[in-house]
Amino acid sequence: MTSATRSTEEVPVLIVGGSLVGLTTALLLARHGVKALAVERHSGTAIHPRAGHFQIRTIEILREMGLEDEGRRKARETYDPEGGIIAVESLAGKEVARFIPNLNVGVDHRSPTGRLFVDQDVLEPMLRRAAEQLGARLTYRTEMTSFEQDAERVRAVIRDLDSGAEREIVARYMVAADGNRSRVRRALGIEMQGYGLLSKSVTLYFEADCAPYLQGRNSGVFYVHNPTLRGFFRLNLAGQRGFLAINVVGADVTRDEAVNVSQGMTEERALELLRAAIGVPGLPMKVRQIVPWDAEANVAAHFSDGRVFLAGDAAHVVPPNGGFGGNTGVQDAHNLAWKLAMVVNGQAGPELLETYDDERRPIGAFTVDQAYGRYATRVVPERGKDNVKPIVDDLLIEIGYRYRSSAVIGGSANDPLVEHPDKLKAAPGTRAPHVVLERDGAAISTLDLFGEHFVLLTGPNGGAWRAAADEAASALGVPIDVWQVGGERGLRDVDGRFLEAYALGPAGAVLVRPDSFVAWRAGDSRADGRALGRAIASILSRGGA
Ligand SMILES: Cc1cc2nc3c(=O)[nH]c(=O)nc-3n(C[C@H](O)[C@H](O)[C@H](O)COP(=O)(O)OP(=O)(O)OC[C@H]3O[C@@H](n4cnc5c(N)ncnc54)[C@H](O)[C@@H]3O)c2cc1C
């Protein structure tokens, strides 16, 4: 078909890829009133479980999207949603390490929710349904085949894989959520940097009666380490089916063949490896599917180019150890969606979009280091720790990171990229802390106040900030929600923690962005609508506004 006969459609945002990150982006944009078009070459949502370990921050985002309860309910049908992570010689054999006794160790008062074991193929249909309900368009069996961009627009060609018909999509912006082999990233010439290819791994999906060998252990992930193979199991509650991901075969990890697991993989070999991992020779079982994949640890040199943004595995790819890949991608989408929406809706200058790379790339690179460290120490410890960065607690990776960009006012360039969340105290660029409040007789979290607009939180004596916020909102044409905490007119501070958790004086205020990150603070100063307006104008790159 020639370009002359192609139909053309204009959309605000084109999303390439309709898996975990593409769907999340489509849903979040729709919640901000931007109806994007997502194209996905597969015929539907994920058919394999893949991601199963979801972090605190990701579940907080699910909660914001109204999907937490359903996700938890569905998780319970498959897993112990809070199982631990242990290492064994084989399921029937000796336990050698307990990495995490329970998935939610350490979460405590720090979040209204917690980590969850739930499969990606369970979450994706939920995201799809919610996105479509809000007006996002998702087209399957459709491939983006080429694109170009200029100062005004991105023009992409998409092809219906059944009919072969092509259409031109003209979009203001494009999000590449097209996975680790990202065609978009390659076309833009953006390099991947990091640790390279770690192994040619395989995942074996199977059915077998493993229940007798679980010995009542509630583990969500069983690492297996024995002379035949190294990898990890995820098994359903009943211990009847699941998958084994294998990263190494044989005992000598210095040999290249050891990490080329997928070479020569047959059903017979798969059965042999599964039995070695379960530790029961001759165990009856059925191999459902053998899926090869590359374990890599790399981050893109840029997360954006002009009007195109990389998100998810297109921007960073990690080995599954630690369960970071999908989580980091969901958090990319959450950072990007409100910015794109405010620019598309004319509330922010396009420079706001530059902060996506400034904020997310350091976190992507840090996460790659952490995932590599877990791979190196849990899977191939004999290779030594030469290029392994110090491993930090999951809590810091999930809710302890800090953004530095022009969309954050205050803080210093020397502030650490990650810190223990208890130390952050609503510092600029960090996730606003969870505190239990009471609204209309119901317990809520501070985090339940965020997601849609900028939010100004004030202390019990901060009533004057209401008028100040009204002044700033009407000057800028940007809604600002104001919540006073404590005092006669404020939300009840159930545990009396608010001022301490936010390091605020009773008349102070904290400005929180729609992604729940702190943008600006007025620790204990008088309400000042002009100062607030100037801060928001600067965050939104509004030039002289
Ligand atoms: C065994 C295993 C276990 C894992 N466990 C975890 C875990 O516990 N926790 C975790 O967070 N992560 C985990 N991950 C990683 C997680 O699955 C990925 O990080 C996640 O799927 C990335 O999502 P994505 O949307 O960025 O990319 P993908 O899921 O790769 O999706 C990209 C999509 O884009 C589509 N596409 C590509 N090009 C085009 C095009 N030109 N036109 C149209 N469509 C296109 C593809 O068909 C694909 O559906 C695991 C991965 C594996 C393999």
Coordinates of C-alpha atoms and ligand atoms in Angstrom, one line a residue:
M1 CA 0.0 0.0 0.0
T2 CA 1.4 3.4 -0.8
S3 CA 1.4 6.3 1.6
A4 CA -1.1 8.0 -0.8
T5 CA -3.8 5.4 0.0
R6 CA -3.1 5.1 3.8
S7 CA -5.6 6.6 6.1
T8 CA -4.3 9.0 8.7
E9 CA -5.4 9.4 12.2
E10 CA -4.4 12.0 14.8
V11 CA -4.0 11.0 18.4
P12 CA -2.4 12.8 21.4
V13 CA -0.1 9.9 22.4
L14 CA 0.8 6.7 20.6
I15 CA 2.0 3.9 22.8
V16 CA 4.0 1.1 21.1
G17 CA 3.5 -2.1 23.0
G18 CA 0.5 -3.2 25.0
S19 CA 2.1 -5.3 27.7
L20 CA 2.5 -4.4 31.4
V21 CA 4.1 -1.0 30.8
G22 CA 2.1 0.0 27.7
L23 CA -1.1 -0.8 29.4
T24 CA -0.2 1.0 32.6
T25 CA 0.7 4.1 30.6
A26 CA -2.6 3.9 28.7
L27 CA -4.5 3.6 31.9
L28 CA -2.7 6.4 33.7
L29 CA -3.0 8.8 30.7
A30 CA -6.7 8.0 30.5
R31 CA -7.1 8.8 34.2
H32 CA -5.5 12.2 33.4
G33 CA -8.0 12.7 30.5
V34 CA -5.7 11.8 27.7
K35 CA -7.1 9.1 25.4
A36 CA -4.0 7.4 23.9
L37 CA -3.8 4.7 21.3
A38 CA -1.8 1.6 22.2
V39 CA -0.7 -0.8 19.5
E40 CA 0.3 -4.4 20.3
R41 CA 1.4 -7.0 17.9
H42 CA 0.2 -10.0 20.0
S43 CA -3.4 -11.0 19.9
G44 CA -4.1 -10.1 23.5
T45 CA -2.6 -9.6 27.0
A46 CA 0.2 -11.7 28.4
I47 CA -0.1 -15.5 28.1
H48 CA 2.8 -16.2 30.5
P49 CA 3.0 -15.2 34.1
R50 CA 6.5 -13.7 33.9
A51 CA 6.5 -10.9 36.5
G52 CA 5.1 -12.2 39.8
H53 CA 6.9 -10.2 42.6
F54 CA 5.4 -6.7 42.8
Q55 CA 6.9 -4.0 45.0
I56 CA 5.3 -1.7 47.5
R57 CA 5.4 1.2 45.2
T58 CA 3.8 -0.7 42.3
I59 CA 0.9 -1.9 44.6
E60 CA 0.5 1.7 45.8
I61 CA 0.1 2.7 42.1
L62 CA -2.4 -0.1 41.6
R63 CA -4.3 1.2 44.6
E64 CA -4.3 4.7 43.1
M65 CA -5.8 3.1 39.9
G66 CA -8.5 1.4 42.0
L67 CA -7.1 -2.1 41.2
E68 CA -5.5 -3.1 44.5
D69 CA -8.4 -5.1 46.0
E70 CA -9.0 -7.0 42.8
G71 CA -5.3 -7.7 42.4
R72 CA -5.1 -9.1 45.9
R73 CA -8.1 -11.2 45.5
K74 CA -6.8 -12.7 42.3
A75 CA -3.3 -13.2 43.8
R76 CA -4.8 -15.3 46.6
E77 CA -6.3 -17.7 44.0
T78 CA -2.8 -18.6 42.8
Y79 CA -0.2 -17.9 45.5
D80 CA 0.4 -17.3 49.1
P81 CA 0.5 -13.6 48.3
E82 CA 3.1 -13.0 51.0
G83 CA 5.3 -16.0 50.7
G84 CA 9.1 -15.8 51.2
I85 CA 12.1 -16.3 49.1
I86 CA 14.4 -19.2 49.9
A87 CA 17.1 -21.2 48.3
V88 CA 17.2 -25.0 48.1
E89 CA 19.4 -27.7 46.6
S90 CA 16.1 -29.1 45.2
L91 CA 12.5 -28.9 46.3
A92 CA 12.7 -32.2 48.0
G93 CA 16.3 -31.6 49.2
K94 CA 18.1 -29.4 51.6
E95 CA 17.2 -25.7 52.2
V96 CA 20.4 -23.7 51.9
A97 CA 19.3 -20.1 52.5
R98 CA 16.4 -17.9 53.5
F99 CA 16.7 -14.6 51.6
I100 CA 13.3 -13.2 52.8
P101 CA 11.1 -15.1 55.3
N102 CA 8.0 -13.2 54.3
L103 CA 7.6 -10.9 51.4
N104 CA 6.3 -8.1 53.5
V105 CA 9.0 -8.0 56.1
G106 CA 9.9 -4.4 56.9
V107 CA 6.9 -2.7 55.2
D108 CA 5.1 -2.1 58.6
H109 CA 3.8 1.5 58.9
R110 CA 5.5 2.7 55.8
S111 CA 2.8 2.0 53.3
P112 CA -1.0 1.6 53.3
T113 CA -0.4 -1.5 51.2
G114 CA 2.5 -4.0 50.7
R115 CA 4.3 -6.2 48.3
L116 CA 2.4 -8.9 46.5
F117 CA 3.0 -12.1 44.5
V118 CA 0.6 -11.9 41.6
D119 CA 1.2 -12.9 38.0
Q120 CA 1.6 -10.4 35.1
D121 CA -0.9 -12.4 33.1
V122 CA -3.5 -11.7 35.9
L123 CA -2.7 -8.0 36.1
E124 CA -2.7 -7.2 32.4
P125 CA -6.4 -7.9 31.7
M126 CA -7.3 -5.8 34.7
L127 CA -5.2 -2.9 33.4
R128 CA -6.6 -3.4 29.9
R129 CA -10.2 -3.3 31.1
A130 CA -9.7 -0.2 33.3
A131 CA -7.9 1.6 30.5
E132 CA -10.6 0.8 28.0
Q133 CA -13.3 1.9 30.4
L134 CA -11.7 5.3 30.6
G135 CA -11.5 5.7 26.8
A136 CA -8.0 4.4 26.0
R137 CA -7.8 2.5 22.7
L138 CA -5.8 -0.7 22.5
T139 CA -5.5 -2.4 19.2
Y140 CA -4.1 -5.9 19.1
R141 CA -2.5 -7.8 16.2
T142 CA -1.2 -4.4 15.1
E143 CA 2.5 -3.6 14.7
M144 CA 4.2 -0.2 14.5
T145 CA 6.5 -0.7 11.5
S146 CA 8.2 2.7 11.2
F147 CA 8.2 6.3 12.5
E148 CA 9.7 9.7 12.0
Q149 CA 9.5 12.8 14.1
D150 CA 9.9 16.5 13.6
A151 CA 9.5 19.5 15.9
E152 CA 5.7 19.2 16.0
R153 CA 4.7 15.6 15.6
V154 CA 5.6 11.9 15.5
R155 CA 4.3 10.1 12.4
A156 CA 4.2 6.4 12.6
V157 CA 3.0 3.6 10.3
I158 CA 1.0 0.8 11.9
R159 CA 0.0 -2.4 10.2
D160 CA -2.9 -4.8 10.9
L161 CA -1.1 -8.1 11.0
D162 CA -4.2 -10.0 9.7
S163 CA -5.3 -7.9 6.8
G164 CA -1.9 -6.2 6.1
A165 CA -3.6 -2.8 5.9
E166 CA -1.5 0.1 7.0
R167 CA -2.4 3.4 8.6
E168 CA -0.5 6.5 9.5
I169 CA -0.8 7.7 13.1
V170 CA 0.1 11.3 13.7
A171 CA 0.8 11.8 17.4
R172 CA 2.0 14.6 19.5
Y173 CA 4.1 12.2 21.5
M174 CA 5.1 8.5 21.4
V175 CA 5.9 6.2 24.3
A176 CA 8.0 3.1 23.4
A177 CA 6.9 0.4 25.7
D178 CA 8.0 -2.2 23.2
G179 CA 10.2 -4.3 25.4
N180 CA 13.9 -5.1 25.7
R181 CA 14.5 -5.5 21.9
S182 CA 12.8 -2.2 21.4
R183 CA 12.6 -1.3 17.7
V184 CA 12.0 2.3 18.6
R185 CA 15.1 2.5 20.7
R186 CA 17.2 0.9 17.9
A187 CA 15.7 3.3 15.3
L188 CA 16.7 6.2 17.5
G189 CA 20.2 4.8 17.9
I190 CA 20.1 4.8 21.7
E191 CA 22.7 2.5 23.1
M192 CA 22.3 0.2 26.0
Q193 CA 25.0 0.4 28.7
G194 CA 25.7 -1.9 31.6
Y195 CA 26.7 -5.5 32.2
G196 CA 25.6 -7.0 28.9
L197 CA 24.2 -10.4 28.3
L198 CA 24.4 -12.6 31.5
S199 CA 22.8 -15.8 30.2
K200 CA 20.6 -17.3 27.5
S201 CA 18.1 -18.6 29.9
V202 CA 14.9 -20.6 29.6
T203 CA 11.6 -20.8 31.4
L204 CA 10.0 -24.2 31.6
Y205 CA 6.3 -24.2 32.3
F206 CA 5.1 -27.5 33.7
E207 CA 2.6 -29.5 35.7
A208 CA 3.7 -32.0 38.4
D209 CA 2.6 -32.9 41.9
C210 CA 5.2 -30.9 43.9
A211 CA 3.0 -30.5 47.0
P212 CA 4.7 -33.3 49.0
Y213 CA 8.0 -31.5 48.6
L214 CA 6.9 -28.1 49.7
Q215 CA 6.9 -29.2 53.3
G216 CA 4.4 -26.5 54.3
R217 CA 6.9 -23.8 53.2
N218 CA 5.0 -20.7 52.0
S219 CA 7.6 -19.6 49.6
G220 CA 6.8 -17.4 46.6
V221 CA 10.2 -18.0 45.0
F222 CA 12.4 -21.1 45.5
Y223 CA 15.9 -20.5 44.2
V224 CA 17.5 -23.8 43.2
H225 CA 21.3 -24.3 43.4
N226 CA 22.7 -27.7 42.6
P227 CA 25.4 -29.3 40.4
T228 CA 22.9 -29.8 37.5
L229 CA 21.4 -26.3 37.3
R230 CA 20.7 -22.9 38.9
G231 CA 17.5 -21.0 38.6
F232 CA 14.2 -20.4 40.4
F233 CA 10.7 -21.9 40.8
R234 CA 7.4 -20.1 41.2
L235 CA 4.7 -22.6 42.0
N236 CA 1.0 -22.2 42.6
L237 CA -0.6 -22.6 46.0
A238 CA -1.5 -26.3 45.5
G239 CA 2.0 -27.0 44.3
Q240 CA 0.6 -28.6 41.1
R241 CA 1.9 -26.2 38.4
G242 CA 4.3 -23.4 37.9
F243 CA 7.5 -22.5 36.2
L244 CA 11.2 -23.1 36.6
A245 CA 13.5 -20.3 35.1
I246 CA 17.0 -21.7 34.5
N247 CA 20.0 -19.4 34.2
V248 CA 22.9 -21.9 34.5
V249 CA 23.4 -25.5 33.7
G250 CA 26.3 -27.6 35.2
A251 CA 28.6 -26.8 38.1
D252 CA 31.3 -24.9 36.3
V253 CA 30.0 -21.3 35.8
T254 CA 33.2 -20.2 34.1
R255 CA 32.3 -22.1 30.9
D256 CA 30.2 -20.2 28.4
E257 CA 28.1 -23.3 27.8
A258 CA 27.0 -23.1 31.4
V259 CA 25.1 -19.9 30.7
N260 CA 23.8 -20.9 27.3
V261 CA 20.9 -22.9 28.7
S262 CA 18.6 -22.5 25.8
Q263 CA 21.0 -24.2 23.3
G264 CA 19.8 -27.6 22.3
M265 CA 16.8 -27.5 24.7
T266 CA 14.4 -30.3 24.0
E267 CA 11.4 -31.6 25.9
E268 CA 13.5 -34.5 27.1
R269 CA 16.2 -32.2 28.4
A270 CA 13.5 -30.0 30.0
L271 CA 12.1 -33.1 31.9
E272 CA 15.6 -34.0 33.0
L273 CA 16.3 -30.5 34.4
L274 CA 12.9 -30.2 36.1
R275 CA 13.4 -33.5 37.8
A276 CA 16.8 -32.4 39.0
A277 CA 15.4 -29.2 40.4
I278 CA 12.5 -30.9 42.1
G279 CA 14.9 -33.6 43.3
V280 CA 12.7 -36.6 42.5
P281 CA 13.9 -38.9 39.7
G282 CA 11.1 -40.3 37.6
L283 CA 8.4 -37.8 38.9
P284 CA 5.5 -37.8 36.5
M285 CA 5.1 -34.4 34.9
K286 CA 4.0 -32.6 31.8
V287 CA 6.1 -29.8 30.2
R288 CA 3.7 -27.2 29.0
Q289 CA 6.0 -24.8 27.3
I290 CA 9.7 -24.0 26.9
V291 CA 10.4 -20.2 26.5
P292 CA 13.9 -19.0 25.9
W293 CA 14.9 -15.5 27.0
D294 CA 18.0 -13.4 27.5
A295 CA 19.0 -12.4 31.0
E296 CA 20.6 -9.0 30.6
A297 CA 21.5 -6.1 32.9
N298 CA 21.6 -2.8 30.9
V299 CA 20.1 0.7 30.9
A300 CA 19.5 2.9 27.9
A301 CA 21.9 5.9 27.4
H302 CA 18.8 8.2 27.1
F303 CA 15.2 7.7 28.1
S304 CA 13.9 10.1 25.5
D305 CA 14.7 11.6 22.1
G306 CA 12.6 14.6 21.0
R307 CA 8.9 13.5 21.2
V308 CA 9.6 9.9 21.9
F309 CA 10.0 8.3 25.4
L310 CA 11.3 4.9 26.3
A311 CA 9.6 3.1 29.2
G312 CA 9.8 -0.3 30.8
D313 CA 12.1 -3.0 29.4
A314 CA 12.7 -0.7 26.4
A315 CA 14.6 1.6 28.8
H316 CA 16.2 -0.9 31.1
V317 CA 16.5 -4.6 31.3
V318 CA 17.4 -6.6 34.3
P319 CA 17.7 -10.3 35.3
P320 CA 14.6 -11.4 37.2
N321 CA 16.5 -11.8 40.5
G322 CA 14.9 -9.3 42.9
G323 CA 11.8 -9.0 40.7
F324 CA 12.5 -5.4 39.6
G325 CA 11.9 -5.3 35.8
G326 CA 8.2 -4.9 35.5
N327 CA 8.0 -2.8 38.7
T328 CA 10.5 -0.3 37.5
G329 CA 8.6 -0.1 34.2
V330 CA 5.3 0.6 36.0
Q331 CA 7.0 3.4 37.9
D332 CA 8.4 4.8 34.7
A333 CA 4.9 5.0 33.4
H334 CA 3.7 6.7 36.6
N335 CA 6.4 9.3 36.3
L336 CA 5.7 10.0 32.6
A337 CA 1.9 10.0 32.4
W338 CA 1.1 13.1 34.5
K339 CA 3.8 15.1 32.7
L340 CA 2.6 14.1 29.2
A341 CA -1.0 14.8 30.2
M342 CA -0.2 18.3 31.6
V343 CA 1.8 19.1 28.4
V344 CA -0.9 17.7 26.1
N345 CA -3.6 19.6 28.1
G346 CA -1.7 22.8 27.8
Q347 CA -1.0 23.2 31.5
A348 CA 2.8 22.7 31.3
G349 CA 5.6 23.7 29.0
P350 CA 7.2 20.9 26.9
E351 CA 10.4 21.2 29.0
L352 CA 8.6 19.4 31.8
L353 CA 9.0 16.2 29.7
E354 CA 12.8 16.6 29.9
T355 CA 12.6 15.8 33.6
Y356 CA 11.5 12.2 32.7
D357 CA 15.0 11.3 31.7
D358 CA 16.5 13.4 34.5
E359 CA 14.4 11.6 37.1
R360 CA 14.0 8.0 35.8
R361 CA 17.3 7.2 34.2
P362 CA 19.4 7.4 37.4
I363 CA 16.8 5.1 39.1
G364 CA 16.9 2.8 36.1
A365 CA 20.7 2.6 36.3
F366 CA 20.6 2.0 40.0
T367 CA 18.0 -0.7 39.7
V368 CA 20.1 -2.4 37.0
D369 CA 23.1 -2.4 39.5
Q370 CA 20.9 -3.9 42.2
A371 CA 19.4 -6.6 40.0
Y372 CA 22.9 -7.5 38.7
G373 CA 24.1 -7.7 42.3
R374 CA 21.4 -10.1 43.2
Y375 CA 22.1 -12.2 40.1
A376 CA 25.8 -12.3 40.9
T377 CA 25.4 -13.2 44.5
R378 CA 22.5 -15.5 44.3
V379 CA 23.1 -17.3 41.0
V380 CA 26.8 -17.2 40.2
P381 CA 28.6 -16.4 43.5
E382 CA 31.8 -18.1 42.2
R383 CA 32.3 -15.3 39.7
G384 CA 33.3 -13.0 42.5
K385 CA 32.1 -9.5 43.5
D386 CA 34.5 -7.4 41.4
N387 CA 31.9 -5.4 39.6
V388 CA 29.1 -5.9 42.1
K389 CA 27.8 -2.7 43.8
P390 CA 26.8 -2.8 47.4
I391 CA 23.4 -4.4 47.7
V392 CA 20.8 -2.3 49.5
D393 CA 17.6 -3.4 51.2
D394 CA 14.5 -3.7 48.9
L395 CA 12.7 -1.0 50.9
L396 CA 15.2 1.6 49.6
I397 CA 14.8 0.5 46.0
E398 CA 11.0 0.6 46.3
I399 CA 10.2 3.8 48.3
G400 CA 13.6 5.3 49.1
Y401 CA 14.6 6.9 45.9
R402 CA 14.9 10.6 45.1
Y403 CA 14.3 12.5 42.0
R404 CA 16.5 15.5 41.0
S405 CA 15.2 17.7 38.2
S406 CA 13.6 21.0 37.5
A407 CA 10.3 19.5 38.5
V408 CA 11.5 19.4 42.1
I409 CA 12.4 22.6 44.0
G410 CA 14.8 22.4 46.9
G411 CA 17.2 19.7 48.1
S412 CA 20.8 19.5 47.0
A413 CA 22.7 17.9 44.3
N414 CA 24.6 16.0 47.0
D415 CA 21.6 14.4 48.4
P416 CA 21.9 10.6 48.1
L417 CA 19.9 8.9 45.3
V418 CA 18.5 6.4 47.7
E419 CA 18.0 6.5 51.5
H420 CA 16.1 4.6 54.1
P421 CA 12.5 5.9 53.7
D422 CA 12.3 6.7 57.4
K423 CA 15.0 9.3 56.9
L424 CA 13.3 11.1 54.0
K425 CA 10.6 13.0 55.8
A426 CA 9.0 14.4 52.7
A427 CA 12.2 15.8 51.4
P428 CA 11.9 17.4 47.9
G429 CA 12.0 14.7 45.2
T430 CA 11.0 11.8 47.4
R431 CA 7.8 9.9 47.7
A432 CA 5.4 11.5 50.1
P433 CA 5.3 9.4 53.3
H434 CA 2.3 7.3 54.3
V435 CA 0.4 8.5 57.3
V436 CA -3.0 7.3 58.5
L437 CA -5.7 9.9 58.4
E438 CA -9.5 9.9 59.0
R439 CA -11.8 11.4 56.4
D440 CA -15.6 11.3 56.9
G441 CA -15.2 8.6 59.5
A442 CA -13.1 6.4 57.3
A443 CA -9.3 5.6 57.7
I444 CA -7.3 6.6 54.6
S445 CA -3.7 7.1 53.8
T446 CA -2.1 10.4 52.8
L447 CA -1.3 8.6 49.6
D448 CA -5.0 8.3 48.9
L449 CA -5.1 12.0 48.5
F450 CA -2.7 12.0 45.5
G451 CA -2.9 10.9 41.9
E452 CA -5.0 13.4 40.1
H453 CA -3.9 17.0 40.9
F454 CA -1.1 18.8 42.7
V455 CA -1.9 18.5 46.4
L456 CA -1.0 21.0 49.2
L457 CA -0.8 19.3 52.6
T458 CA -0.8 21.7 55.5
G459 CA -0.5 21.3 59.3
P460 CA -3.2 22.1 61.9
N461 CA -2.5 25.9 61.8
G462 CA -2.2 26.0 58.0
G463 CA -5.7 27.2 57.2
A464 CA -4.5 30.3 55.4
W465 CA -2.9 28.1 52.7
R466 CA -6.3 27.4 51.3
A467 CA -6.7 31.0 50.1
A468 CA -3.1 31.0 49.0
A469 CA -3.6 27.8 46.9
D470 CA -6.8 29.3 45.4
E471 CA -4.8 32.3 44.3
A472 CA -2.1 30.2 42.7
A473 CA -4.5 27.8 41.1
S474 CA -6.5 30.6 39.4
A475 CA -3.4 32.4 38.3
L476 CA -2.1 29.3 36.6
G477 CA -5.3 27.6 35.6
V478 CA -4.0 24.4 37.4
P479 CA -6.2 22.8 40.0
I480 CA -4.6 22.4 43.5
D481 CA -6.2 20.2 46.1
V482 CA -5.6 21.5 49.7
W483 CA -5.9 19.2 52.7
Q484 CA -5.3 20.5 56.2
V485 CA -4.2 17.8 58.6
G486 CA -5.1 18.1 62.3
G487 CA -6.9 21.0 64.0
E488 CA -10.6 21.6 64.1
R489 CA -11.2 21.7 60.4
G490 CA -8.5 19.3 59.2
L491 CA -8.5 15.6 58.6
R492 CA -7.8 13.6 61.8
D493 CA -4.2 12.6 62.2
V494 CA -5.0 9.2 63.6
D495 CA -1.6 8.3 65.1
G496 CA -0.4 11.9 65.5
R497 CA 2.5 11.2 63.1
F498 CA 1.8 13.7 60.4
L499 CA 4.0 16.7 61.4
E500 CA 6.9 14.4 62.3
A501 CA 6.6 12.2 59.2
Y502 CA 6.5 15.3 57.0
A503 CA 9.0 17.4 59.1
L504 CA 6.5 20.2 59.1
G505 CA 5.7 23.0 61.5
P506 CA 2.0 23.4 62.3
A507 CA 1.6 26.2 59.8
G508 CA 3.8 24.7 57.1
A509 CA 2.9 23.2 53.8
V510 CA 4.2 20.5 51.4
L511 CA 3.3 20.5 47.7
V512 CA 2.9 17.0 46.3
R513 CA 2.9 16.2 42.6
P514 CA 0.3 14.0 40.9
D515 CA 2.7 11.1 41.1
S516 CA 2.9 11.4 45.0
F517 CA 6.4 12.9 44.9
V518 CA 7.2 16.0 47.0
A519 CA 7.8 19.0 44.7
W520 CA 8.2 21.9 47.1
R521 CA 8.1 22.7 50.8
A522 CA 7.3 25.7 53.0
G523 CA 8.4 24.2 56.3
D524 CA 6.7 26.6 58.7
S525 CA 6.3 29.8 56.9
R526 CA 3.3 32.0 56.4
A527 CA 0.9 31.1 53.6
D528 CA 2.1 32.7 50.5
G529 CA 0.0 32.3 47.3
R530 CA 2.7 34.0 45.1
A531 CA 5.5 31.8 46.3
L532 CA 3.3 28.7 45.8
G533 CA 2.4 30.0 42.3
R534 CA 6.0 30.6 41.4
A535 CA 7.0 27.2 42.5
I536 CA 4.3 25.4 40.5
A537 CA 5.0 27.6 37.4
S538 CA 8.7 26.6 37.7
I539 CA 7.9 22.9 38.2
L540 CA 5.6 23.0 35.1
S541 CA 8.2 24.9 33.0
R542 CA 5.7 27.6 32.5
G543 CA 8.3 30.3 31.6
G544 CA 7.0 33.7 32.6
A545 CA 3.7 32.4 34.0
Ligands
LIG1 C1 11.0 -15.5 34.1 C2 10.7 -14.0 34.3 C3 10.3 -13.6 35.6 C4 10.1 -12.3 35.9 N1 9.7 -11.9 37.1 C5 9.5 -10.6 37.4 C6 9.1 -10.2 38.7 O1 8.9 -11.0 39.6 N2 8.9 -8.8 38.9 C7 9.1 -7.9 37.9 O2 8.8 -6.7 38.2 N3 9.5 -8.3 36.7 C8 9.7 -9.6 36.4 N4 10.1 -9.9 35.1 C9 10.3 -8.9 34.1 C10 9.0 -8.4 33.5 O3 8.3 -9.5 32.9 C11 9.3 -7.4 32.4 O4 10.1 -6.4 33.0 C12 8.0 -6.7 31.9 O5 7.3 -7.6 31.1 C13 8.3 -5.5 31.0 O6 7.2 -5.0 30.5 P1 7.2 -4.1 29.2 O7 5.8 -3.8 29.0 O8 8.2 -3.0 29.4 O9 7.8 -5.0 28.0 P2 7.2 -6.4 27.4 O10 6.5 -7.2 28.5 O11 8.4 -7.0 26.8 O12 6.2 -5.9 26.3 C14 6.6 -5.3 25.2 C15 5.4 -5.5 24.2 O13 5.6 -4.7 23.1 C16 5.1 -5.4 21.9 N5 5.8 -4.8 20.8 C17 7.1 -4.8 20.6 N6 7.4 -4.1 19.4 C18 6.2 -3.8 18.9 C19 5.8 -3.1 17.7 N7 6.7 -2.6 16.8 N8 4.5 -2.9 17.4 C20 3.5 -3.4 18.3 N9 3.9 -4.1 19.5 C21 5.2 -4.2 19.7 C22 5.5 -6.8 22.2 O14 4.7 -7.7 21.5 C23 5.3 -6.9 23.7 O15 4.0 -7.4 24.1 C24 10.3 -11.3 34.8 C25 10.7 -11.7 33.6 C26 10.9 -13.1 33.3 C27 11.3 -13.5 31.9

